[in-house]
mmCIF file with all atom_site columns, C-alpha atoms in Angstrom:
data_model
loop_
_atom_site.group_PDB
_atom_site.id
_atom_site.type_symbol
_atom_site.label_atom_id
_atom_site.label_alt_id
_atom_site.label_comp_id
_atom_site.label_asym_id
_atom_site.label_entity_id
_atom_site.label_seq_id
_atom_site.pdbx_PDB_ins_code
_atom_site.Cartn_x
_atom_site.Cartn_y
_atom_site.Cartn_z
_atom_site.occupancy
_atom_site.B_iso_or_equiv
_atom_site.pdbx_formal_charge
_atom_site.auth_seq_id
_atom_site.auth_comp_id
_atom_site.auth_asym_id
_atom_site.auth_atom_id
_atom_site.pdbx_PDB_model_num
ATOM 1   C CA . GLY A 1 1   ? -6.407 48.656 45.109 1.00 40.00 ? 1   GLY A CA 1
ATOM 2   C CA . SER A 1 2   ? -5.756 46.370 42.084 1.00 49.00 ? 2   SER A CA 1
ATOM 3   C CA . THR A 1 3   ? -5.850 47.732 38.623 1.00 55.00 ? 3   THR A CA 1
ATOM 4   C CA . GLY A 1 4   ? -5.229 44.307 37.061 1.00 62.00 ? 4   GLY A CA 1
ATOM 5   C CA . ALA A 1 5   ? -3.934 46.564 33.952 1.00 72.00 ? 5   ALA A CA 1
ATOM 6   C CA . VAL A 1 6   ? -4.142 44.935 30.827 1.00 83.00 ? 6   VAL A CA 1
ATOM 7   C CA . HIS A 1 7   ? -1.276 45.346 28.556 1.00 94.00 ? 7   HIS A CA 1
ATOM 8   C CA . ASP A 1 8   ? -2.106 45.222 24.859 1.00 94.00 ? 8   ASP A CA 1
ATOM 9   C CA . GLU A 1 9   ? 1.215  45.820 23.234 1.00 96.00 ? 9   GLU A CA 1
ATOM 10  C CA . LEU A 1 10  ? 3.904  43.244 22.689 1.00 96.00 ? 10  LEU A CA 1
ATOM 11  C CA . MET B 2 1   ? -4.411 48.330 16.230 1.00 90.00 ? 1   MET B CA 1
ATOM 12  C CA . ASN B 2 2   ? -3.037 50.912 14.155 1.00 96.00 ? 2   ASN B CA 1
ATOM 13  C CA . ILE B 2 3   ? -0.543 51.143 11.087 1.00 98.00 ? 3   ILE B CA 1
ATOM 14  C CA . PHE B 2 4   ? 2.841  52.006 13.127 1.00 98.00 ? 4   PHE B CA 1
ATOM 15  C CA . ARG B 2 5   ? 1.886  49.541 15.911 1.00 97.00 ? 5   ARG B CA 1
ATOM 16  C CA . LEU B 2 6   ? 1.289  46.849 12.800 1.00 98.00 ? 6   LEU B CA 1
ATOM 17  C CA . ALA B 2 7   ? 4.337  48.273 10.881 1.00 98.00 ? 7   ALA B CA 1
ATOM 18  C CA . GLY B 2 8   ? 6.396  47.709 14.107 1.00 98.00 ? 8   GLY B CA 1
ATOM 19  C CA . ASP B 2 9   ? 5.571  44.593 15.066 1.00 98.00 ? 9   ASP B CA 1
ATOM 20  C CA . MET B 2 10  ? 6.306  43.462 11.696 1.00 98.00 ? 10  MET B CA 1
ATOM 21  C CA . MET B 2 11  ? 9.564  44.607 11.654 1.00 98.00 ? 11  MET B CA 1
ATOM 22  C CA . HIS B 2 12  ? 10.034 42.707 15.232 1.00 98.00 ? 12  HIS B CA 1
ATOM 23  C CA . LEU B 2 13  ? 9.175  39.743 13.510 1.00 98.00 ? 13  LEU B CA 1
ATOM 24  C CA . PHE B 2 14  ? 11.011 40.269 10.514 1.00 97.00 ? 14  PHE B CA 1
ATOM 25  C CA . SER B 2 15  ? 14.156 41.228 12.588 1.00 97.00 ? 15  SER B CA 1
ATOM 26  C CA . ILE B 2 16  ? 13.936 37.913 14.437 1.00 96.00 ? 16  ILE B CA 1
ATOM 27  C CA . ILE B 2 17  ? 13.119 35.388 10.643 1.00 96.00 ? 17  ILE B CA 1
ATOM 28  C CA . VAL B 2 18  ? 16.504 37.387 9.616  1.00 96.00 ? 18  VAL B CA 1
ATOM 29  C CA . LEU B 2 19  ? 18.365 36.097 12.211 1.00 97.00 ? 19  LEU B CA 1
ATOM 30  C CA . LEU B 2 20  ? 17.005 32.417 12.047 1.00 97.00 ? 20  LEU B CA 1
ATOM 31  C CA . LEU B 2 21  ? 17.436 32.535 8.736  1.00 95.00 ? 21  LEU B CA 1
ATOM 32  C CA . LYS B 2 22  ? 20.848 33.645 8.625  1.00 95.00 ? 22  LYS B CA 1
ATOM 33  C CA . ILE B 2 23  ? 22.027 31.441 11.224 1.00 97.00 ? 23  ILE B CA 1
ATOM 34  C CA . ASN B 2 24  ? 20.470 28.589 10.027 1.00 96.00 ? 24  ASN B CA 1
ATOM 35  C CA . ALA B 2 25  ? 21.805 29.206 5.743  1.00 96.00 ? 25  ALA B CA 1
ATOM 36  C CA . THR B 2 26  ? 25.185 29.742 6.835  1.00 96.00 ? 26  THR B CA 1
ATOM 37  C CA . ARG B 2 27  ? 25.102 27.808 10.063 1.00 97.00 ? 27  ARG B CA 1
ATOM 38  C CA . SER B 2 28  ? 26.984 30.328 11.555 1.00 96.00 ? 28  SER B CA 1
ATOM 39  C CA . CYS B 2 29  ? 26.081 32.881 14.360 1.00 96.00 ? 29  CYS B CA 1
ATOM 40  C CA . ARG B 2 30  ? 29.152 34.738 14.088 1.00 95.00 ? 30  ARG B CA 1
ATOM 41  C CA . GLY B 2 31  ? 28.415 38.190 15.216 1.00 95.00 ? 31  GLY B CA 1
ATOM 42  C CA . VAL B 2 32  ? 25.508 37.359 16.906 1.00 97.00 ? 32  VAL B CA 1
ATOM 43  C CA . SER B 2 33  ? 25.378 38.224 20.703 1.00 97.00 ? 33  SER B CA 1
ATOM 44  C CA . LEU B 2 34  ? 24.026 35.306 23.170 1.00 98.00 ? 34  LEU B CA 1
ATOM 45  C CA . LYS B 2 35  ? 23.960 37.813 26.203 1.00 98.00 ? 35  LYS B CA 1
ATOM 46  C CA . THR B 2 36  ? 21.540 39.975 23.920 1.00 98.00 ? 36  THR B CA 1
ATOM 47  C CA . GLN B 2 37  ? 19.496 36.798 22.695 1.00 98.00 ? 37  GLN B CA 1
ATOM 48  C CA . GLU B 2 38  ? 19.337 35.477 26.530 1.00 98.00 ? 38  GLU B CA 1
ATOM 49  C CA . LEU B 2 39  ? 18.223 38.964 28.028 1.00 98.00 ? 39  LEU B CA 1
ATOM 50  C CA . TYR B 2 40  ? 15.218 38.893 25.278 1.00 98.00 ? 40  TYR B CA 1
ATOM 51  C CA . ALA B 2 41  ? 14.448 35.532 26.714 1.00 98.00 ? 41  ALA B CA 1
ATOM 52  C CA . ILE B 2 42  ? 14.367 36.898 29.892 1.00 98.00 ? 42  ILE B CA 1
ATOM 53  C CA . VAL B 2 43  ? 12.227 40.086 28.530 1.00 98.00 ? 43  VAL B CA 1
ATOM 54  C CA . PHE B 2 44  ? 9.920  37.967 27.037 1.00 98.00 ? 44  PHE B CA 1
ATOM 55  C CA . VAL B 2 45  ? 9.320  35.542 29.652 1.00 98.00 ? 45  VAL B CA 1
ATOM 56  C CA . CYS B 2 46  ? 8.473  38.018 32.047 1.00 98.00 ? 46  CYS B CA 1
ATOM 57  C CA . ARG B 2 47  ? 6.124  39.982 29.797 1.00 98.00 ? 47  ARG B CA 1
ATOM 58  C CA . TYR B 2 48  ? 4.396  37.289 28.515 1.00 98.00 ? 48  TYR B CA 1
ATOM 59  C CA . LEU B 2 49  ? 3.043  35.887 31.764 1.00 97.00 ? 49  LEU B CA 1
ATOM 60  C CA . ASP B 2 50  ? -0.058 37.223 30.928 1.00 95.00 ? 50  ASP B CA 1
ATOM 61  C CA . LEU B 2 51  ? -0.167 34.694 28.338 1.00 96.00 ? 51  LEU B CA 1
ATOM 62  C CA . PHE B 2 52  ? -1.759 32.400 31.170 1.00 95.00 ? 52  PHE B CA 1
ATOM 63  C CA . THR B 2 53  ? -3.979 34.609 32.670 1.00 94.00 ? 53  THR B CA 1
ATOM 64  C CA . SER B 2 54  ? -5.940 37.040 29.900 1.00 92.00 ? 54  SER B CA 1
ATOM 65  C CA . PHE B 2 55  ? -7.116 36.747 26.047 1.00 94.00 ? 55  PHE B CA 1
ATOM 66  C CA . ILE B 2 56  ? -6.313 39.908 24.174 1.00 95.00 ? 56  ILE B CA 1
ATOM 67  C CA . SER B 2 57  ? -6.470 38.801 20.585 1.00 96.00 ? 57  SER B CA 1
ATOM 68  C CA . LEU B 2 58  ? -5.314 35.302 18.454 1.00 97.00 ? 58  LEU B CA 1
ATOM 69  C CA . TYR B 2 59  ? -2.917 38.051 16.775 1.00 97.00 ? 59  TYR B CA 1
ATOM 70  C CA . ASN B 2 60  ? -0.941 39.116 20.233 1.00 97.00 ? 60  ASN B CA 1
ATOM 71  C CA . THR B 2 61  ? -1.170 35.415 21.512 1.00 98.00 ? 61  THR B CA 1
ATOM 72  C CA . THR B 2 62  ? 0.703  34.384 18.074 1.00 98.00 ? 62  THR B CA 1
ATOM 73  C CA . MET B 2 63  ? 3.340  37.056 18.312 1.00 98.00 ? 63  MET B CA 1
ATOM 74  C CA . LYS B 2 64  ? 3.798  36.530 22.217 1.00 98.00 ? 64  LYS B CA 1
ATOM 75  C CA . LEU B 2 65  ? 4.531  32.847 21.185 1.00 98.00 ? 65  LEU B CA 1
ATOM 76  C CA . ILE B 2 66  ? 6.327  33.086 18.207 1.00 98.00 ? 66  ILE B CA 1
ATOM 77  C CA . PHE B 2 67  ? 8.914  35.584 20.023 1.00 98.00 ? 67  PHE B CA 1
ATOM 78  C CA . LEU B 2 68  ? 9.361  33.086 22.727 1.00 98.00 ? 68  LEU B CA 1
ATOM 79  C CA . LEU B 2 69  ? 9.578  30.426 20.775 1.00 98.00 ? 69  LEU B CA 1
ATOM 80  C CA . SER B 2 70  ? 12.156 31.846 18.056 1.00 98.00 ? 70  SER B CA 1
ATOM 81  C CA . THR B 2 71  ? 14.370 33.467 20.765 1.00 98.00 ? 71  THR B CA 1
ATOM 82  C CA . PHE B 2 72  ? 14.738 30.238 22.571 1.00 98.00 ? 72  PHE B CA 1
ATOM 83  C CA . THR B 2 73  ? 15.677 28.378 19.248 1.00 98.00 ? 73  THR B CA 1
ATOM 84  C CA . ILE B 2 74  ? 18.103 31.201 18.520 1.00 98.00 ? 74  ILE B CA 1
ATOM 85  C CA . ILE B 2 75  ? 19.830 30.394 22.430 1.00 98.00 ? 75  ILE B CA 1
ATOM 86  C CA . TYR B 2 76  ? 19.494 26.745 21.758 1.00 98.00 ? 76  TYR B CA 1
ATOM 87  C CA . TRP B 2 77  ? 21.376 26.692 18.522 1.00 98.00 ? 77  TRP B CA 1
ATOM 88  C CA . MET B 2 78  ? 24.225 28.754 19.915 1.00 98.00 ? 78  MET B CA 1
ATOM 89  C CA . ARG B 2 79  ? 24.578 26.723 22.948 1.00 98.00 ? 79  ARG B CA 1
ATOM 90  C CA . PHE B 2 80  ? 24.122 23.138 22.102 1.00 98.00 ? 80  PHE B CA 1
ATOM 91  C CA . HIS B 2 81  ? 23.689 22.879 17.970 1.00 98.00 ? 81  HIS B CA 1
ATOM 92  C CA . LYS B 2 82  ? 27.102 21.081 17.441 1.00 97.00 ? 82  LYS B CA 1
ATOM 93  C CA . VAL B 2 83  ? 27.957 23.119 14.119 1.00 98.00 ? 83  VAL B CA 1
ATOM 94  C CA . ILE B 2 84  ? 26.630 26.284 14.864 1.00 98.00 ? 84  ILE B CA 1
ATOM 95  C CA . ARG B 2 85  ? 27.999 26.596 18.559 1.00 97.00 ? 85  ARG B CA 1
ATOM 96  C CA . VAL B 2 86  ? 32.029 26.702 17.060 1.00 98.00 ? 86  VAL B CA 1
ATOM 97  C CA . THR B 2 87  ? 31.128 29.557 15.188 1.00 97.00 ? 87  THR B CA 1
ATOM 98  C CA . TYR B 2 88  ? 29.917 32.014 18.389 1.00 97.00 ? 88  TYR B CA 1
ATOM 99  C CA . ASP B 2 89  ? 32.367 34.663 19.192 1.00 94.00 ? 89  ASP B CA 1
ATOM 100 C CA . ARG B 2 90  ? 32.308 33.792 23.110 1.00 95.00 ? 90  ARG B CA 1
ATOM 101 C CA . GLU B 2 91  ? 35.624 35.544 23.878 1.00 96.00 ? 91  GLU B CA 1
ATOM 102 C CA . GLN B 2 92  ? 34.149 39.209 22.211 1.00 95.00 ? 92  GLN B CA 1
ATOM 103 C CA . ASP B 2 93  ? 30.603 39.020 23.970 1.00 97.00 ? 93  ASP B CA 1
ATOM 104 C CA . THR B 2 94  ? 31.964 39.414 26.976 1.00 95.00 ? 94  THR B CA 1
ATOM 105 C CA . PHE B 2 95  ? 29.053 42.145 27.984 1.00 96.00 ? 95  PHE B CA 1
ATOM 106 C CA . ARG B 2 96  ? 28.283 41.621 31.702 1.00 96.00 ? 96  ARG B CA 1
ATOM 107 C CA . TYR B 2 97  ? 24.556 41.700 31.455 1.00 93.00 ? 97  TYR B CA 1
ATOM 108 C CA . GLN B 2 98  ? 23.987 41.033 35.004 1.00 95.00 ? 98  GLN B CA 1
ATOM 109 C CA . PHE B 2 99  ? 25.109 44.979 35.813 1.00 94.00 ? 99  PHE B CA 1
ATOM 110 C CA . LEU B 2 100 ? 21.812 45.128 33.394 1.00 97.00 ? 100 LEU B CA 1
ATOM 111 C CA . ILE B 2 101 ? 19.799 42.885 35.017 1.00 98.00 ? 101 ILE B CA 1
ATOM 112 C CA . LEU B 2 102 ? 19.728 43.699 38.774 1.00 98.00 ? 102 LEU B CA 1
ATOM 113 C CA . PRO B 2 103 ? 19.373 47.811 38.240 1.00 98.00 ? 103 PRO B CA 1
ATOM 114 C CA . CYS B 2 104 ? 16.157 47.183 35.725 1.00 98.00 ? 104 CYS B CA 1
ATOM 115 C CA . PHE B 2 105 ? 14.832 44.737 38.358 1.00 98.00 ? 105 PHE B CA 1
ATOM 116 C CA . LEU B 2 106 ? 15.405 47.001 41.150 1.00 98.00 ? 106 LEU B CA 1
ATOM 117 C CA . LEU B 2 107 ? 14.168 49.898 39.166 1.00 98.00 ? 107 LEU B CA 1
ATOM 118 C CA . ALA B 2 108 ? 10.850 47.787 38.705 1.00 98.00 ? 108 ALA B CA 1
ATOM 119 C CA . LEU B 2 109 ? 10.370 47.176 42.445 1.00 98.00 ? 109 LEU B CA 1
ATOM 120 C CA . VAL B 2 110 ? 10.286 50.879 43.069 1.00 98.00 ? 110 VAL B CA 1
ATOM 121 C CA . LEU B 2 111 ? 9.290  52.603 40.097 1.00 97.00 ? 111 LEU B CA 1
ATOM 122 C CA . ASN B 2 112 ? 6.019  50.704 38.889 1.00 97.00 ? 112 ASN B CA 1
ATOM 123 C CA . ASN B 2 113 ? 1.908  50.961 38.591 1.00 95.00 ? 113 ASN B CA 1
ATOM 124 C CA . GLU B 2 114 ? 0.667  48.449 40.740 1.00 95.00 ? 114 GLU B CA 1
ATOM 125 C CA . PHE B 2 115 ? 3.060  46.362 43.385 1.00 96.00 ? 115 PHE B CA 1
ATOM 126 C CA . SER B 2 116 ? 2.300  43.067 42.145 1.00 96.00 ? 116 SER B CA 1
ATOM 127 C CA . ALA B 2 117 ? 4.585  40.161 40.997 1.00 96.00 ? 117 ALA B CA 1
ATOM 128 C CA . MET B 2 118 ? 3.053  40.103 37.655 1.00 96.00 ? 118 MET B CA 1
ATOM 129 C CA . GLU B 2 119 ? 3.331  43.818 37.496 1.00 96.00 ? 119 GLU B CA 1
ATOM 130 C CA . VAL B 2 120 ? 6.597  44.012 38.853 1.00 98.00 ? 120 VAL B CA 1
ATOM 131 C CA . LEU B 2 121 ? 7.710  41.678 36.409 1.00 98.00 ? 121 LEU B CA 1
ATOM 132 C CA . TRP B 2 122 ? 6.409  43.419 33.501 1.00 98.00 ? 122 TRP B CA 1
ATOM 133 C CA . THR B 2 123 ? 7.747  46.644 34.472 1.00 98.00 ? 123 THR B CA 1
ATOM 134 C CA . PHE B 2 124 ? 11.541 44.697 34.411 1.00 98.00 ? 124 PHE B CA 1
ATOM 135 C CA . SER B 2 125 ? 10.774 43.525 31.517 1.00 98.00 ? 125 SER B CA 1
ATOM 136 C CA . ILE B 2 126 ? 10.203 46.670 29.927 1.00 98.00 ? 126 ILE B CA 1
ATOM 137 C CA . TYR B 2 127 ? 13.519 48.345 31.352 1.00 98.00 ? 127 TYR B CA 1
ATOM 138 C CA . LEU B 2 128 ? 15.513 45.323 30.420 1.00 98.00 ? 128 LEU B CA 1
ATOM 139 C CA . GLU B 2 129 ? 14.320 45.553 26.927 1.00 98.00 ? 129 GLU B CA 1
ATOM 140 C CA . ALA B 2 130 ? 15.126 49.110 26.937 1.00 97.00 ? 130 ALA B CA 1
ATOM 141 C CA . VAL B 2 131 ? 19.115 47.997 27.197 1.00 97.00 ? 131 VAL B CA 1
ATOM 142 C CA . ALA B 2 132 ? 18.835 44.244 25.968 1.00 98.00 ? 132 ALA B CA 1
ATOM 143 C CA . ILE B 2 133 ? 20.285 45.581 22.576 1.00 97.00 ? 133 ILE B CA 1
ATOM 144 C CA . LEU B 2 134 ? 23.676 46.776 24.319 1.00 97.00 ? 134 LEU B CA 1
ATOM 145 C CA . PRO B 2 135 ? 25.879 43.423 24.598 1.00 97.00 ? 135 PRO B CA 1
ATOM 146 C CA . GLN B 2 136 ? 24.660 42.918 20.430 1.00 97.00 ? 136 GLN B CA 1
ATOM 147 C CA . LEU B 2 137 ? 26.131 46.614 19.911 1.00 95.00 ? 137 LEU B CA 1
ATOM 148 C CA . VAL B 2 138 ? 29.376 46.007 21.735 1.00 95.00 ? 138 VAL B CA 1
ATOM 149 C CA . LEU B 2 139 ? 29.938 42.786 19.846 1.00 95.00 ? 139 LEU B CA 1
ATOM 150 C CA . LEU B 2 140 ? 29.276 44.803 16.434 1.00 94.00 ? 140 LEU B CA 1
ATOM 151 C CA . GLN B 2 141 ? 31.995 47.057 17.365 1.00 92.00 ? 141 GLN B CA 1
ATOM 152 C CA . ARG B 2 142 ? 34.100 44.352 18.240 1.00 92.00 ? 142 ARG B CA 1
ATOM 153 C CA . THR B 2 143 ? 33.991 43.073 14.768 1.00 87.00 ? 143 THR B CA 1
ATOM 154 C CA . ASN B 2 144 ? 35.700 43.680 11.946 1.00 79.00 ? 144 ASN B CA 1
ATOM 155 C CA . ASN B 2 145 ? 33.046 42.277 9.026  1.00 79.00 ? 145 ASN B CA 1
ATOM 156 C CA . ILE B 2 146 ? 29.686 42.781 10.014 1.00 85.00 ? 146 ILE B CA 1
ATOM 157 C CA . ASP B 2 147 ? 27.757 40.746 7.601  1.00 88.00 ? 147 ASP B CA 1
ATOM 158 C CA . ASN B 2 148 ? 25.089 42.466 6.078  1.00 88.00 ? 148 ASN B CA 1
ATOM 159 C CA . LEU B 2 149 ? 22.744 40.167 7.597  1.00 91.00 ? 149 LEU B CA 1
ATOM 160 C CA . THR B 2 150 ? 23.317 40.759 11.486 1.00 93.00 ? 150 THR B CA 1
ATOM 161 C CA . GLY B 2 151 ? 23.164 44.827 10.092 1.00 94.00 ? 151 GLY B CA 1
ATOM 162 C CA . ASN B 2 152 ? 19.569 44.388 8.802  1.00 95.00 ? 152 ASN B CA 1
ATOM 163 C CA . TYR B 2 153 ? 19.021 42.247 12.150 1.00 96.00 ? 153 TYR B CA 1
ATOM 164 C CA . VAL B 2 154 ? 19.869 45.505 14.126 1.00 96.00 ? 154 VAL B CA 1
ATOM 165 C CA . PHE B 2 155 ? 17.935 47.784 11.990 1.00 96.00 ? 155 PHE B CA 1
ATOM 166 C CA . LEU B 2 156 ? 14.973 45.694 11.892 1.00 97.00 ? 156 LEU B CA 1
ATOM 167 C CA . LEU B 2 157 ? 15.430 45.756 15.402 1.00 96.00 ? 157 LEU B CA 1
ATOM 168 C CA . GLY B 2 158 ? 15.723 49.465 15.813 1.00 95.00 ? 158 GLY B CA 1
ATOM 169 C CA . SER B 2 159 ? 13.132 50.480 13.236 1.00 96.00 ? 159 SER B CA 1
ATOM 170 C CA . TYR B 2 160 ? 10.570 48.502 15.308 1.00 97.00 ? 160 TYR B CA 1
ATOM 171 C CA . ARG B 2 161 ? 11.311 50.635 18.255 1.00 95.00 ? 161 ARG B CA 1
ATOM 172 C CA . ALA B 2 162 ? 10.879 54.173 16.236 1.00 95.00 ? 162 ALA B CA 1
ATOM 173 C CA . LEU B 2 163 ? 7.489  52.955 15.030 1.00 97.00 ? 163 LEU B CA 1
ATOM 174 C CA . TYR B 2 164 ? 6.417  52.210 18.510 1.00 97.00 ? 164 TYR B CA 1
ATOM 175 C CA . ILE B 2 165 ? 7.238  55.713 19.410 1.00 97.00 ? 165 ILE B CA 1
ATOM 176 C CA . LEU B 2 166 ? 4.878  56.691 16.021 1.00 97.00 ? 166 LEU B CA 1
ATOM 177 C CA . ASN B 2 167 ? 2.271  53.922 17.625 1.00 97.00 ? 167 ASN B CA 1
ATOM 178 C CA . TRP B 2 168 ? 2.041  55.885 21.042 1.00 97.00 ? 168 TRP B CA 1
ATOM 179 C CA . ILE B 2 169 ? 1.818  59.339 19.599 1.00 97.00 ? 169 ILE B CA 1
ATOM 180 C CA . TYR B 2 170 ? -1.221 58.164 17.392 1.00 97.00 ? 170 TYR B CA 1
ATOM 181 C CA . ARG B 2 171 ? -2.555 56.241 20.432 1.00 96.00 ? 171 ARG B CA 1
ATOM 182 C CA . PHE B 2 172 ? -2.324 59.436 22.931 1.00 96.00 ? 172 PHE B CA 1
ATOM 183 C CA . MET B 2 173 ? -3.855 61.467 19.936 1.00 96.00 ? 173 MET B CA 1
ATOM 184 C CA . THR B 2 174 ? -7.016 58.858 19.322 1.00 96.00 ? 174 THR B CA 1
ATOM 185 C CA . GLU B 2 175 ? -7.699 57.208 22.038 1.00 94.00 ? 175 GLU B CA 1
ATOM 186 C CA . PRO B 2 176 ? -9.233 58.870 25.506 1.00 91.00 ? 176 PRO B CA 1
ATOM 187 C CA . ASN B 2 177 ? -7.032 58.280 28.528 1.00 89.00 ? 177 ASN B CA 1
ATOM 188 C CA . TYR B 2 178 ? -4.419 56.587 26.880 1.00 92.00 ? 178 TYR B CA 1
ATOM 189 C CA . ARG B 2 179 ? -1.286 56.963 28.494 1.00 91.00 ? 179 ARG B CA 1
ATOM 190 C CA . GLN B 2 180 ? 1.694  54.963 29.950 1.00 95.00 ? 180 GLN B CA 1
ATOM 191 C CA . TYR B 2 181 ? 4.626  56.951 30.676 1.00 95.00 ? 181 TYR B CA 1
ATOM 192 C CA . LEU B 2 182 ? 7.125  53.928 32.278 1.00 96.00 ? 182 LEU B CA 1
ATOM 193 C CA . VAL B 2 183 ? 6.648  52.446 28.847 1.00 97.00 ? 183 VAL B CA 1
ATOM 194 C CA . TRP B 2 184 ? 7.060  55.515 26.977 1.00 97.00 ? 184 TRP B CA 1
ATOM 195 C CA . ILE B 2 185 ? 10.016 56.558 29.062 1.00 97.00 ? 185 ILE B CA 1
ATOM 196 C CA . SER B 2 186 ? 11.809 53.625 28.499 1.00 97.00 ? 186 SER B CA 1
ATOM 197 C CA . GLY B 2 187 ? 10.570 53.071 24.904 1.00 96.00 ? 187 GLY B CA 1
ATOM 198 C CA . ILE B 2 188 ? 12.486 56.488 23.875 1.00 96.00 ? 188 ILE B CA 1
ATOM 199 C CA . VAL B 2 189 ? 15.690 55.441 25.645 1.00 95.00 ? 189 VAL B CA 1
ATOM 200 C CA . GLN B 2 190 ? 15.918 52.187 24.034 1.00 95.00 ? 190 GLN B CA 1
ATOM 201 C CA . THR B 2 191 ? 15.163 54.116 20.588 1.00 95.00 ? 191 THR B CA 1
ATOM 202 C CA . ILE B 2 192 ? 18.124 56.712 21.543 1.00 94.00 ? 192 ILE B CA 1
ATOM 203 C CA . VAL B 2 193 ? 20.475 53.624 22.161 1.00 93.00 ? 193 VAL B CA 1
ATOM 204 C CA . TYR B 2 194 ? 20.116 52.844 18.282 1.00 94.00 ? 194 TYR B CA 1
ATOM 205 C CA . ILE B 2 195 ? 20.678 56.182 16.789 1.00 94.00 ? 195 ILE B CA 1
ATOM 206 C CA . ASP B 2 196 ? 24.664 55.755 16.651 1.00 93.00 ? 196 ASP B CA 1
ATOM 207 C CA . PHE B 2 197 ? 24.064 52.398 15.044 1.00 94.00 ? 197 PHE B CA 1
ATOM 208 C CA . PHE B 2 198 ? 21.595 53.719 12.836 1.00 95.00 ? 198 PHE B CA 1
ATOM 209 C CA . TYR B 2 199 ? 23.784 56.991 11.589 1.00 95.00 ? 199 TYR B CA 1
ATOM 210 C CA . TYR B 2 200 ? 26.534 54.229 10.458 1.00 94.00 ? 200 TYR B CA 1
ATOM 211 C CA . TYR B 2 201 ? 23.974 52.213 9.086  1.00 95.00 ? 201 TYR B CA 1
ATOM 212 C CA . ILE B 2 202 ? 22.299 54.480 6.857  1.00 95.00 ? 202 ILE B CA 1
ATOM 213 C CA . ARG B 2 203 ? 26.034 55.731 6.007  1.00 95.00 ? 203 ARG B CA 1
ATOM 214 C CA . SER B 2 204 ? 27.367 52.505 4.928  1.00 94.00 ? 204 SER B CA 1
ATOM 215 C CA . TRP B 2 205 ? 24.611 52.008 2.619  1.00 93.00 ? 205 TRP B CA 1
ATOM 216 C CA . ARG B 2 206 ? 24.506 55.676 0.946  1.00 95.00 ? 206 ARG B CA 1
ATOM 217 C CA . ASN B 2 207 ? 28.110 54.898 0.356  1.00 95.00 ? 207 ASN B CA 1
ATOM 218 C CA . ASN B 2 208 ? 27.906 51.310 -0.758 1.00 93.00 ? 208 ASN B CA 1
ATOM 219 C CA . GLU B 2 209 ? 30.402 50.254 2.076  1.00 91.00 ? 209 GLU B CA 1
ATOM 220 C CA . LYS B 2 210 ? 30.574 47.371 4.134  1.00 91.00 ? 210 LYS B CA 1
ATOM 221 C CA . LEU B 2 211 ? 29.232 48.299 7.894  1.00 92.00 ? 211 LEU B CA 1
ATOM 222 C CA . SER B 2 212 ? 31.855 49.028 10.632 1.00 89.00 ? 212 SER B CA 1
ATOM 223 C CA . LEU B 2 213 ? 31.264 50.589 13.979 1.00 90.00 ? 213 LEU B CA 1
ATOM 224 C CA . PRO B 2 214 ? 33.926 52.840 15.211 1.00 87.00 ? 214 PRO B CA 1
ATOM 225 C CA . ALA B 2 215 ? 34.960 51.306 18.725 1.00 77.00 ? 215 ALA B CA 1
#
């Protein structure tokens, strides 16, 4: 399924 | 946000400010690789698509917008500014960056955490950033008189990468379940790319000589 990762680094 | 991450981001920010100031003050982009700037533009556009989908913090959004805007400003100057574009080392800046873009994209299609458009493009940006400085380093090698600001620009960029490694170590030790192998490996590769430059930069600084890279 979709993890929908949030990437918090630039 | 830890001190290494903040320091890394600030180095990244300073590097871009140094480049903007240099080009704007001297009305010259001599020694600056348009190819590297265009690669960064691709990196930022692909990575920051999440500006439209998720809000992380005001800091995060602001930095993303600054990186995008500043990179496009530099590209605009180098391509279209009537005084600056004349100073671009077109004949020296010949790195064929399609040979970086295509493999990075194929790798992102194969090696990613989730096969979705957003995630593949994000992964592509991670791989591409690792090698985006190469045209700039090649151009520096071909430039006899590297001016201080161009040298400082590359040094600040390399420092940003090195600080991000410390940030990852810190986060790994302090945050449960924090791991991102693709980012770490790409980031280590990216930092290794700078090692040679660092060596000559520090040597020229200690010996009080002008920076030059052996071909």
